[in-house]
XYZ file of C-alpha atoms in Angstrom:
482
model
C 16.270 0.325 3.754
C 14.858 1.227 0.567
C 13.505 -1.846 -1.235
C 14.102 0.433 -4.678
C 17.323 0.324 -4.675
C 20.814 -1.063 -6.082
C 21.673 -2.243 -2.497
C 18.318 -3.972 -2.077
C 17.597 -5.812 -5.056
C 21.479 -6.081 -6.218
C 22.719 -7.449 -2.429
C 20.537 -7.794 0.716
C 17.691 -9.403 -1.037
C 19.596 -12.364 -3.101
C 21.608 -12.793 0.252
C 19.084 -12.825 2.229
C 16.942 -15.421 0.201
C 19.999 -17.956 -0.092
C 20.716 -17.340 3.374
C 17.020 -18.847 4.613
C 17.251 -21.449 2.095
C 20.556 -23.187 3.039
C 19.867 -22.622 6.476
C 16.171 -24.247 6.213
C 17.866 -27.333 3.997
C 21.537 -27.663 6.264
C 20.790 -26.153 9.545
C 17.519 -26.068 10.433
C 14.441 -23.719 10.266
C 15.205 -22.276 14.092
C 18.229 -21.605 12.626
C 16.888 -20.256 9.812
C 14.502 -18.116 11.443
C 17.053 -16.340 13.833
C 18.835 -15.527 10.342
C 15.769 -13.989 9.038
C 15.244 -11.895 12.292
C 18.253 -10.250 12.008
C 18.234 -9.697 8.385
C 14.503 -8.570 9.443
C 16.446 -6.022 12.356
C 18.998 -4.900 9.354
C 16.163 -3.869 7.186
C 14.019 -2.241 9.615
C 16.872 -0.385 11.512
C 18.961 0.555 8.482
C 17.694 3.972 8.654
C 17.322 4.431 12.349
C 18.571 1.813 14.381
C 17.119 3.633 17.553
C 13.599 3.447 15.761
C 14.327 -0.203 17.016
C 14.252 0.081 20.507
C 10.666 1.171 20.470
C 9.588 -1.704 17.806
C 11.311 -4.327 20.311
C 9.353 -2.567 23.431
C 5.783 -2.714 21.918
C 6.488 -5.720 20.434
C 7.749 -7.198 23.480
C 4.373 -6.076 25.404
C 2.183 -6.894 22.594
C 3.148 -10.618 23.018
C 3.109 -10.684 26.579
C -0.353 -9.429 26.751
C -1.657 -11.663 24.108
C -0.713 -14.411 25.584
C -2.203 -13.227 28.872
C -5.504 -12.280 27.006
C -5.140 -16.110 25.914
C -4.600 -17.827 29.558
C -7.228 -15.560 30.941
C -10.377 -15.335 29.102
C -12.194 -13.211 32.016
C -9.247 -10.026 31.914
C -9.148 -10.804 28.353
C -11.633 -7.737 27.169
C -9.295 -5.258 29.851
C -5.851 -6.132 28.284
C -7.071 -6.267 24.649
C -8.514 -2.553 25.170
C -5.301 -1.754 27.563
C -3.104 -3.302 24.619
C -4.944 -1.738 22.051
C -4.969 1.654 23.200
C -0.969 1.614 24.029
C -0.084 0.705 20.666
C -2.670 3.393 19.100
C -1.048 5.667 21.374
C 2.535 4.888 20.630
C 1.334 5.412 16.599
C -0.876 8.703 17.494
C 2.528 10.370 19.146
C 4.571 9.302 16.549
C 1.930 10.205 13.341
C -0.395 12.401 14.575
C 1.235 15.201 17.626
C 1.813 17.915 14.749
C -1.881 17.747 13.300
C -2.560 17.804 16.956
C -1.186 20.625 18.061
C -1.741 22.576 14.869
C -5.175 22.942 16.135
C -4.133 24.510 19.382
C -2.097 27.893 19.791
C 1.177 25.204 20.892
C 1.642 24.897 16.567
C 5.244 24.315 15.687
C 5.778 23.459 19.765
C 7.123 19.926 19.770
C 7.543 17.445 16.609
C 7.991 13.745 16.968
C 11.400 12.350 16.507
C 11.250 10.789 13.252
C 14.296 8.952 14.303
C 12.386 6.856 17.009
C 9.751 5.886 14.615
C 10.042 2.165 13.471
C 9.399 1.583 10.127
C 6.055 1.115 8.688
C 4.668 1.981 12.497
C 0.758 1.855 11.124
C 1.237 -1.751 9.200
C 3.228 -2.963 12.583
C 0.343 -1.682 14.884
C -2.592 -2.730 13.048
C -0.565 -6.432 12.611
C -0.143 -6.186 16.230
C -3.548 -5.539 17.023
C -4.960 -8.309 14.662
C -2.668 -10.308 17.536
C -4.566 -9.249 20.302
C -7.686 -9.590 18.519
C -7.000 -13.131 17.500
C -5.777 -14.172 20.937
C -8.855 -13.112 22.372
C -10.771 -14.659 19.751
C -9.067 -17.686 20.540
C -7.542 -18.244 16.672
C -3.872 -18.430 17.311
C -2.421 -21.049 19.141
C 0.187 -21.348 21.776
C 2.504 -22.476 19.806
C 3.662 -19.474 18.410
C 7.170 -18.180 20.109
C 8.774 -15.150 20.944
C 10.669 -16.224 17.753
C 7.790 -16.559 15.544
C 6.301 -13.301 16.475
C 9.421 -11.440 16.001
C 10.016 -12.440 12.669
C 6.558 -11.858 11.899
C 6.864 -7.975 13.087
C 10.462 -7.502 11.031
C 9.520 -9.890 7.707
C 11.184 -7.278 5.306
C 8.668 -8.401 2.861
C 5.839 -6.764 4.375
C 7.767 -4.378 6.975
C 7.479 -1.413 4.345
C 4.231 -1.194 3.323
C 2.076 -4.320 4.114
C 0.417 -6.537 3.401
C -1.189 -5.979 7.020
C -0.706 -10.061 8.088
C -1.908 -11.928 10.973
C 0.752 -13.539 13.181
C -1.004 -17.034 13.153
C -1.378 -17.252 9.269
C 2.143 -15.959 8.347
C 4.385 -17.963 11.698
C 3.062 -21.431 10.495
C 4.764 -20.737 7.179
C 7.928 -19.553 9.166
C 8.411 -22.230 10.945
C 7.399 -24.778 7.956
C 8.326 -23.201 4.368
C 7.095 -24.595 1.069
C 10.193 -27.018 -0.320
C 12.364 -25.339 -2.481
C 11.100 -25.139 -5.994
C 12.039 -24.049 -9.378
C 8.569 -23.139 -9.974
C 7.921 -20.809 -6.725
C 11.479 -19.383 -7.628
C 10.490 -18.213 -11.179
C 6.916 -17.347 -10.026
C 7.707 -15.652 -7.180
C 10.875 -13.267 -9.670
C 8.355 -12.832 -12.240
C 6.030 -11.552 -9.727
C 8.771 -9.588 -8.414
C 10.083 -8.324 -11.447
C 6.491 -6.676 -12.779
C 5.856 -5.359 -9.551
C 9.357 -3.436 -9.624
C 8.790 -2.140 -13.047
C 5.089 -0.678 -11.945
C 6.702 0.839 -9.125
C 9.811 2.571 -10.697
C 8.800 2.578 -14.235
C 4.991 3.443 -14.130
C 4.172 4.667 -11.269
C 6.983 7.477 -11.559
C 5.725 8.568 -14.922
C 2.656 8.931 -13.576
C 3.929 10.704 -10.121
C 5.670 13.598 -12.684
C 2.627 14.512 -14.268
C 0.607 14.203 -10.331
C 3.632 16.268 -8.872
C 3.491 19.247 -12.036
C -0.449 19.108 -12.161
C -0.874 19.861 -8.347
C 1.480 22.366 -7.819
C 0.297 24.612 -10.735
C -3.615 23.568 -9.510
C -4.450 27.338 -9.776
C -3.655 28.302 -13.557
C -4.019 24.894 -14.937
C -6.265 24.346 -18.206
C -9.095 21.979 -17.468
C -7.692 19.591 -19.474
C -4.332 19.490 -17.679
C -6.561 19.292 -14.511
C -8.506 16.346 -15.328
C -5.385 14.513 -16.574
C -3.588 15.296 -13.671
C -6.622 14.094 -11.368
C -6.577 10.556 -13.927
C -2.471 10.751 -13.512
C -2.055 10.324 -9.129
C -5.316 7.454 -9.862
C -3.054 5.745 -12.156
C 0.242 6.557 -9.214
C -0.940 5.316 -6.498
C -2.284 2.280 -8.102
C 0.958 0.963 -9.509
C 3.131 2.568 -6.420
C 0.617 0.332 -3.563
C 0.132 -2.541 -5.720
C 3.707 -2.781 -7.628
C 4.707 -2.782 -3.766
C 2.379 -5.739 -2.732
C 3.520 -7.513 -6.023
C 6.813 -7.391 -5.241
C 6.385 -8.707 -1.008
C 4.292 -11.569 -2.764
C 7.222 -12.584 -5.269
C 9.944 -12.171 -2.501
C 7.300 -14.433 -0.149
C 7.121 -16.700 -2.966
C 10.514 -17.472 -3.184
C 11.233 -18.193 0.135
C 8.065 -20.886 0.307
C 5.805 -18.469 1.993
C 2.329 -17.381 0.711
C 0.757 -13.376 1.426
C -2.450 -12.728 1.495
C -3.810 -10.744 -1.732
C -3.949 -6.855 -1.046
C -5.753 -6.078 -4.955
C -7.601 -7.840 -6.884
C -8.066 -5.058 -10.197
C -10.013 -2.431 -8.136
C -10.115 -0.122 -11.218
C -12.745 -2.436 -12.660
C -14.782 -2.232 -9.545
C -18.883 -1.376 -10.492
C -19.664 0.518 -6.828
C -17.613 1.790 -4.182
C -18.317 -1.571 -1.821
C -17.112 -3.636 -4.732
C -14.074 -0.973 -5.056
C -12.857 -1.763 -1.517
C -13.243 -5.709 -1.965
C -10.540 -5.223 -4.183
C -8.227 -2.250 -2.622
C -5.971 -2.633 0.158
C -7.354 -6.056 1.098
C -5.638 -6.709 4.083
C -6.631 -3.067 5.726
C -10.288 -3.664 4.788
C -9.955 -7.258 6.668
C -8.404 -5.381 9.727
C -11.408 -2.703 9.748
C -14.183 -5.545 9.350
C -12.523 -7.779 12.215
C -11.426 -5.385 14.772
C -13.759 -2.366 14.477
C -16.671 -3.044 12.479
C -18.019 -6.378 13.882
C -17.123 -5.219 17.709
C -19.053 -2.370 17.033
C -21.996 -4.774 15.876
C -21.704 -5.088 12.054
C -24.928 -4.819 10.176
C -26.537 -6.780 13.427
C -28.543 -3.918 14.752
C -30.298 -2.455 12.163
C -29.753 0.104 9.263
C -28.894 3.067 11.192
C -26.185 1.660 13.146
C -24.550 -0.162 10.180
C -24.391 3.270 8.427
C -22.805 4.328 11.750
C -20.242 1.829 11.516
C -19.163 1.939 8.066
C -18.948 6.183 8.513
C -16.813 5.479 11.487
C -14.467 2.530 9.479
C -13.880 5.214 6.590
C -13.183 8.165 8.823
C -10.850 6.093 10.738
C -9.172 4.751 7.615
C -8.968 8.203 6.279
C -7.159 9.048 9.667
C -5.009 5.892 9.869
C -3.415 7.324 6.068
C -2.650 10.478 7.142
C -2.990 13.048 9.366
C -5.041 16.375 7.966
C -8.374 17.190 6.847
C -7.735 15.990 3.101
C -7.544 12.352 4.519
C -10.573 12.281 6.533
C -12.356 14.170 3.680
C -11.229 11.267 1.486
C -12.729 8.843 4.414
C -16.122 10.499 4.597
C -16.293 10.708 1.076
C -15.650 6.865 0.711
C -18.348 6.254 3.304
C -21.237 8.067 2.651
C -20.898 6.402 -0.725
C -20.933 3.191 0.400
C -23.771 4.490 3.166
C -25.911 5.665 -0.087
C -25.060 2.404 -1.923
C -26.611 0.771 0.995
C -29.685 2.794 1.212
C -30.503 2.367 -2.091
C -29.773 -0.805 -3.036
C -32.205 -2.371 -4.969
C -33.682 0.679 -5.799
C -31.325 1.588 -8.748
C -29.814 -0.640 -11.308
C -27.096 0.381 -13.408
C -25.906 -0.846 -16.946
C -22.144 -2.529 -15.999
C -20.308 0.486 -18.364
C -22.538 3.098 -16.114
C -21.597 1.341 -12.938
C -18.241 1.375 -14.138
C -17.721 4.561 -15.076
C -19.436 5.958 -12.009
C -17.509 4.347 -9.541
C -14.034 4.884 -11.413
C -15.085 8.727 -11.125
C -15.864 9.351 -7.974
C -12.690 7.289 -6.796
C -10.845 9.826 -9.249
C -12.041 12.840 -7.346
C -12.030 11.581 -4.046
C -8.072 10.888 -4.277
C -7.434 14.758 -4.952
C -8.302 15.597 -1.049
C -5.819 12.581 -0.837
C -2.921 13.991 -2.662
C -3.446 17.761 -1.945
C -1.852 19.589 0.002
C -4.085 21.792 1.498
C -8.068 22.085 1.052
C -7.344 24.877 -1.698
C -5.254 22.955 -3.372
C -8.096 20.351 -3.619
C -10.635 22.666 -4.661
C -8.615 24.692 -6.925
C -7.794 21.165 -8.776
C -11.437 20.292 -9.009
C -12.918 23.533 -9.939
C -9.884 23.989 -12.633
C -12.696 21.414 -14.390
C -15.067 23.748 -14.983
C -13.303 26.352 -16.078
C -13.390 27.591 -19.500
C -11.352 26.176 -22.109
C -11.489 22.216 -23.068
C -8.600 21.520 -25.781
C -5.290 19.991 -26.136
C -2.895 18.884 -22.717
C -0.369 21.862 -22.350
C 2.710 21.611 -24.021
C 4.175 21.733 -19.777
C 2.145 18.849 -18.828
C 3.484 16.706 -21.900
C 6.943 17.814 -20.987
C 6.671 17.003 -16.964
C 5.666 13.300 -17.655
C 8.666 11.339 -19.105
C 11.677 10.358 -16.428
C 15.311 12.256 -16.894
C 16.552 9.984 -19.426
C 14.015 9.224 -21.646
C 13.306 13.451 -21.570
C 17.098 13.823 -22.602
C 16.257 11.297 -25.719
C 13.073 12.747 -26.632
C 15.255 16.341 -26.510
C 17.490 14.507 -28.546
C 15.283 13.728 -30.985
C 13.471 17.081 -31.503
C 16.816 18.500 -32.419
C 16.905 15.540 -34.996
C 13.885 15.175 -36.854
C 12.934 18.913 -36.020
C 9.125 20.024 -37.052
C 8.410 16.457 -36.656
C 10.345 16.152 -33.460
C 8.570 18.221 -31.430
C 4.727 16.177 -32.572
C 7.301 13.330 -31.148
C 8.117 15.201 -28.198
C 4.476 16.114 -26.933
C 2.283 12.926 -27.811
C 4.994 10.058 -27.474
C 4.540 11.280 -23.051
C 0.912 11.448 -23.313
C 0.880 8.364 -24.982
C 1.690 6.854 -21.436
C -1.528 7.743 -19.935
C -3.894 5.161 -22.256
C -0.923 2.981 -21.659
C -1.374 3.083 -18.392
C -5.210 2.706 -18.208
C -4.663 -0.633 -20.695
C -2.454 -1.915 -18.139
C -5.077 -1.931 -15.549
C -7.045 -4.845 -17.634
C -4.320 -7.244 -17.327
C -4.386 -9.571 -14.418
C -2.528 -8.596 -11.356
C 1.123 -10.765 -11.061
C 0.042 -11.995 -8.215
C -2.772 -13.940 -9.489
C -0.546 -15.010 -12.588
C 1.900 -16.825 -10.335
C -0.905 -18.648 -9.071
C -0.728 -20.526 -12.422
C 2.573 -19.476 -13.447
C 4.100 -21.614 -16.219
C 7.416 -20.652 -17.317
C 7.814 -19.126 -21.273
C 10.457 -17.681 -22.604
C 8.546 -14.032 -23.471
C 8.261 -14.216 -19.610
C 11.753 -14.691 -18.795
C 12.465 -11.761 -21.216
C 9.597 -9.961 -19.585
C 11.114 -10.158 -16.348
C 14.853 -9.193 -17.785
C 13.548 -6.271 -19.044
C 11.571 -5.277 -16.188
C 14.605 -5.512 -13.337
C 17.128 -4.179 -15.887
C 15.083 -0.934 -16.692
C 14.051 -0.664 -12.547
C 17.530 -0.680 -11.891
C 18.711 2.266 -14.670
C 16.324 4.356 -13.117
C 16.689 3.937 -9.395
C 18.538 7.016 -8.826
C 15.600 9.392 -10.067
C 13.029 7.181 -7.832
C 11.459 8.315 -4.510
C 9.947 6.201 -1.580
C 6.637 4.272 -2.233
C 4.156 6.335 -1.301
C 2.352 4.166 1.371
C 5.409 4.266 3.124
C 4.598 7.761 4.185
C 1.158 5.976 5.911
């Protein structure tokens, strides 16, 4: 199910949210609970109700053999690799069989079922392998049922697109809500409402001039290139985090807390302080489960610079499967493998350290987005080319969304000479917009301290109101696709 949409936000989600809080206050939370499963099953399966069939056999295993790995500390090591490795191999058939076999004359042989894929397969297996890891580690309990986990696997607030969350932080909360309160209830909308609007209002603007930039990357001017390079920066910033937002404020409302997955990582100063701030929740997984097994920054400088190459290239991999994606993961860490070799050795004003770090993460997300390798590099050399003026009168015109288009259209044929100033700069005009926005604290750290005022309430009006007039024109978030 598509949490951008009319069916979402109009009817499963207010049902859904009344649903666990009459059942928590009249029937009881195992009650309650069972209700959230299935609303969890309806979410997850509305697509591809077969897709379910393999979440409920993994998930079935997963349990089984963390609880073993719990009653038997000396096979624990065995069944959290044998565990481990199944789920990684359910996600590598599923993700990863066409880049595969690309590399082999067998090209086009076989493709996964897409069908059979559960939704949000890598959040589900990395949340399933923080399970095994923290029954080994000995920090769940045994109180946690077949229930508890299940819910935890199908919560529709994080089924999408994360945040990755650990079974014994998030089942507690299951099984014991915060009371219901006014204040959670406006907290958690407004949270909801500004994450909806980044997703559908911003980050769509921002996908238009991404989507028109790369696909002319050969012929574009090098000022079209290096806004089109600033433009998928600004995308998948307020796609990923407008998504988070919005799984906080539904969380919120229904008593339960998510762990933070950004914390402004646009105003990071180095690359280490970058991913403090981005994708949380994935960095936490890496740290835990690879990183520190592997012996952390324990055994001396070589080996940590081993690990953290190894974390990137796997998080590169664990995005996406081609060579843009583990481009983007080498890139990442041999910059935080040269931050570490020289630290101490170079000290940077705050703007510099700024501005350095927001660059590089600029041109490292091209090999992201592109398509292919020559995409990439036709992108980045486009910058050098010859030619620094004015955007294109194209790029202005790809930016706005269908409607507001039609008006500015609309208005050219008005005010005519000075229509058409109106219709180039008033789109531009959204990419300093968009770079302000990135200042302003996230929602999910104003809830923290959320008082209610009326500009807020209006705030929030306007934000669901103008998410829902432009749902049709919308596509998925894009770390659904990861």
């Amino acid at each position: 199910m598509n949490v951008q949409s009319h069916l979402f936000v109009l009817a499963y989600l207010p049902a859904a949210l009344i649903l666990w809080r009459v059942l928590n206050r009249w029937a009881g939370n195992s009650a309650a609970r069972t209700a959230l499963l299935c609303a969890g099953l309806l979410f997850c399966g509305w697509g591809s109700p077969w897709s379910l069939l393999v979440l409920a056999g993994e998930g079935a295993l997963s349990f089984l053999l963390g609880r073993r790995i719990a009653q038997a500390p000396r096979q624990g090591r065995l069944l959290l690799w044998t565990g481990s490795l199944t789920l990684l191999a359910v996600l590598a058939f599923f993700k990863y069989t066409g880049f595969a076999l690309s590399l082999t004359p067998l090209e086009g042989l076989f493709t996964p079922p897409g069908w059979l894929a559960p939704l949000g397969l890598s959040f589900v297996t990395f949340q399933q392998i923080f399970w095994l890891r923290d029954c080994y580690d000995g920090a769940v309990g045994p109180d946690v049922t077949p229930l508890d986990f299940a819910c935890c696997l199908t919560f529709f607030a994080t089924a999408t697109c994360g945040p990755i969350t650990r079974v014994g932080e998030l089942a507690p909360q299951l099984r014991t809500p915060a009371p219901l309160s006014w204040d959670d209830l406006a907290a958690g909308l407004y949270c909801f409402s500004l994450g909806l609007a980044k997703k559908v209002l911003a980050a769509t603007v921002f996908a238009n001039g991404a989507n028109y930039g790369f696909a002319n990357a050969w012929t574009l001017a090098p000022m079209d290139c290096a806004l089109t390079i600033l433009c998928y920066t600004l995308q998948i910033y307020f796609d990923f985090s407008g998504y988070c937002d919005m799984a906080s404020g539904m969380a919120r409302m229904m008593g339960i807390a998510l762990p933070v997955n950004f914390n402004s990582p646009y105003q990071a100063l180095s690359v280490k302080d970058f991913w403090a701030r981005w994708h949380i929740t994935l960095s936490r997984f890496f740290r835990q489960c690879v990183y520190i097994p592997l012996g952390g920054n324990r055994k001396g400088t070589a080996v940590t610079c081993r690990n953290i190459m190894l974390i990137f290239l796997l998080s590169g991999l664990w995005h996406g499967a081609g060579w843009g994606f583990l481009i983007w993961g080498a890139l990442h860490g041999a910059a935080q493998v040269a931050e570490r070799l020289l630290k101490g050795n170079i000290s940077l004003p705050k703007p510099a350290a700024w501005l350095l770090t927001f660059a590089f993460v600029n041109l490292a997300w091209v090999f992201f987005r592109a398509d292919s390798l020559d995409q990439a590099l036709a992108l980045l050399g486009g910058l050098f080319r010859s030619g620094w003026g004015e955007p294109s009168p194209g790029f202005a015109a790809a930016l706005p969304m269908g409607a507001l288009s039609h008006a500015l259209s609309f208005a050219q044929g008005l005010l005519k000479e000075g229509g058409r100033a109106l219709t180039y700069w008033a789109p531009l005009m959204a990419i300093p917009a968009g770079l302000g926005l990135l200042a302003c604290p996230n929602p999910i750290v104003q809830a923290e301290h959320f008082q209610p005022r009326v500009w807020k309430v209006v705030l929030a009006v306007l934000c669901v109101v103008g998410s829902v007039i432009f749902f049709s024109g919308v596509e998925t978030f894009i770390y659904a696709n990861f």
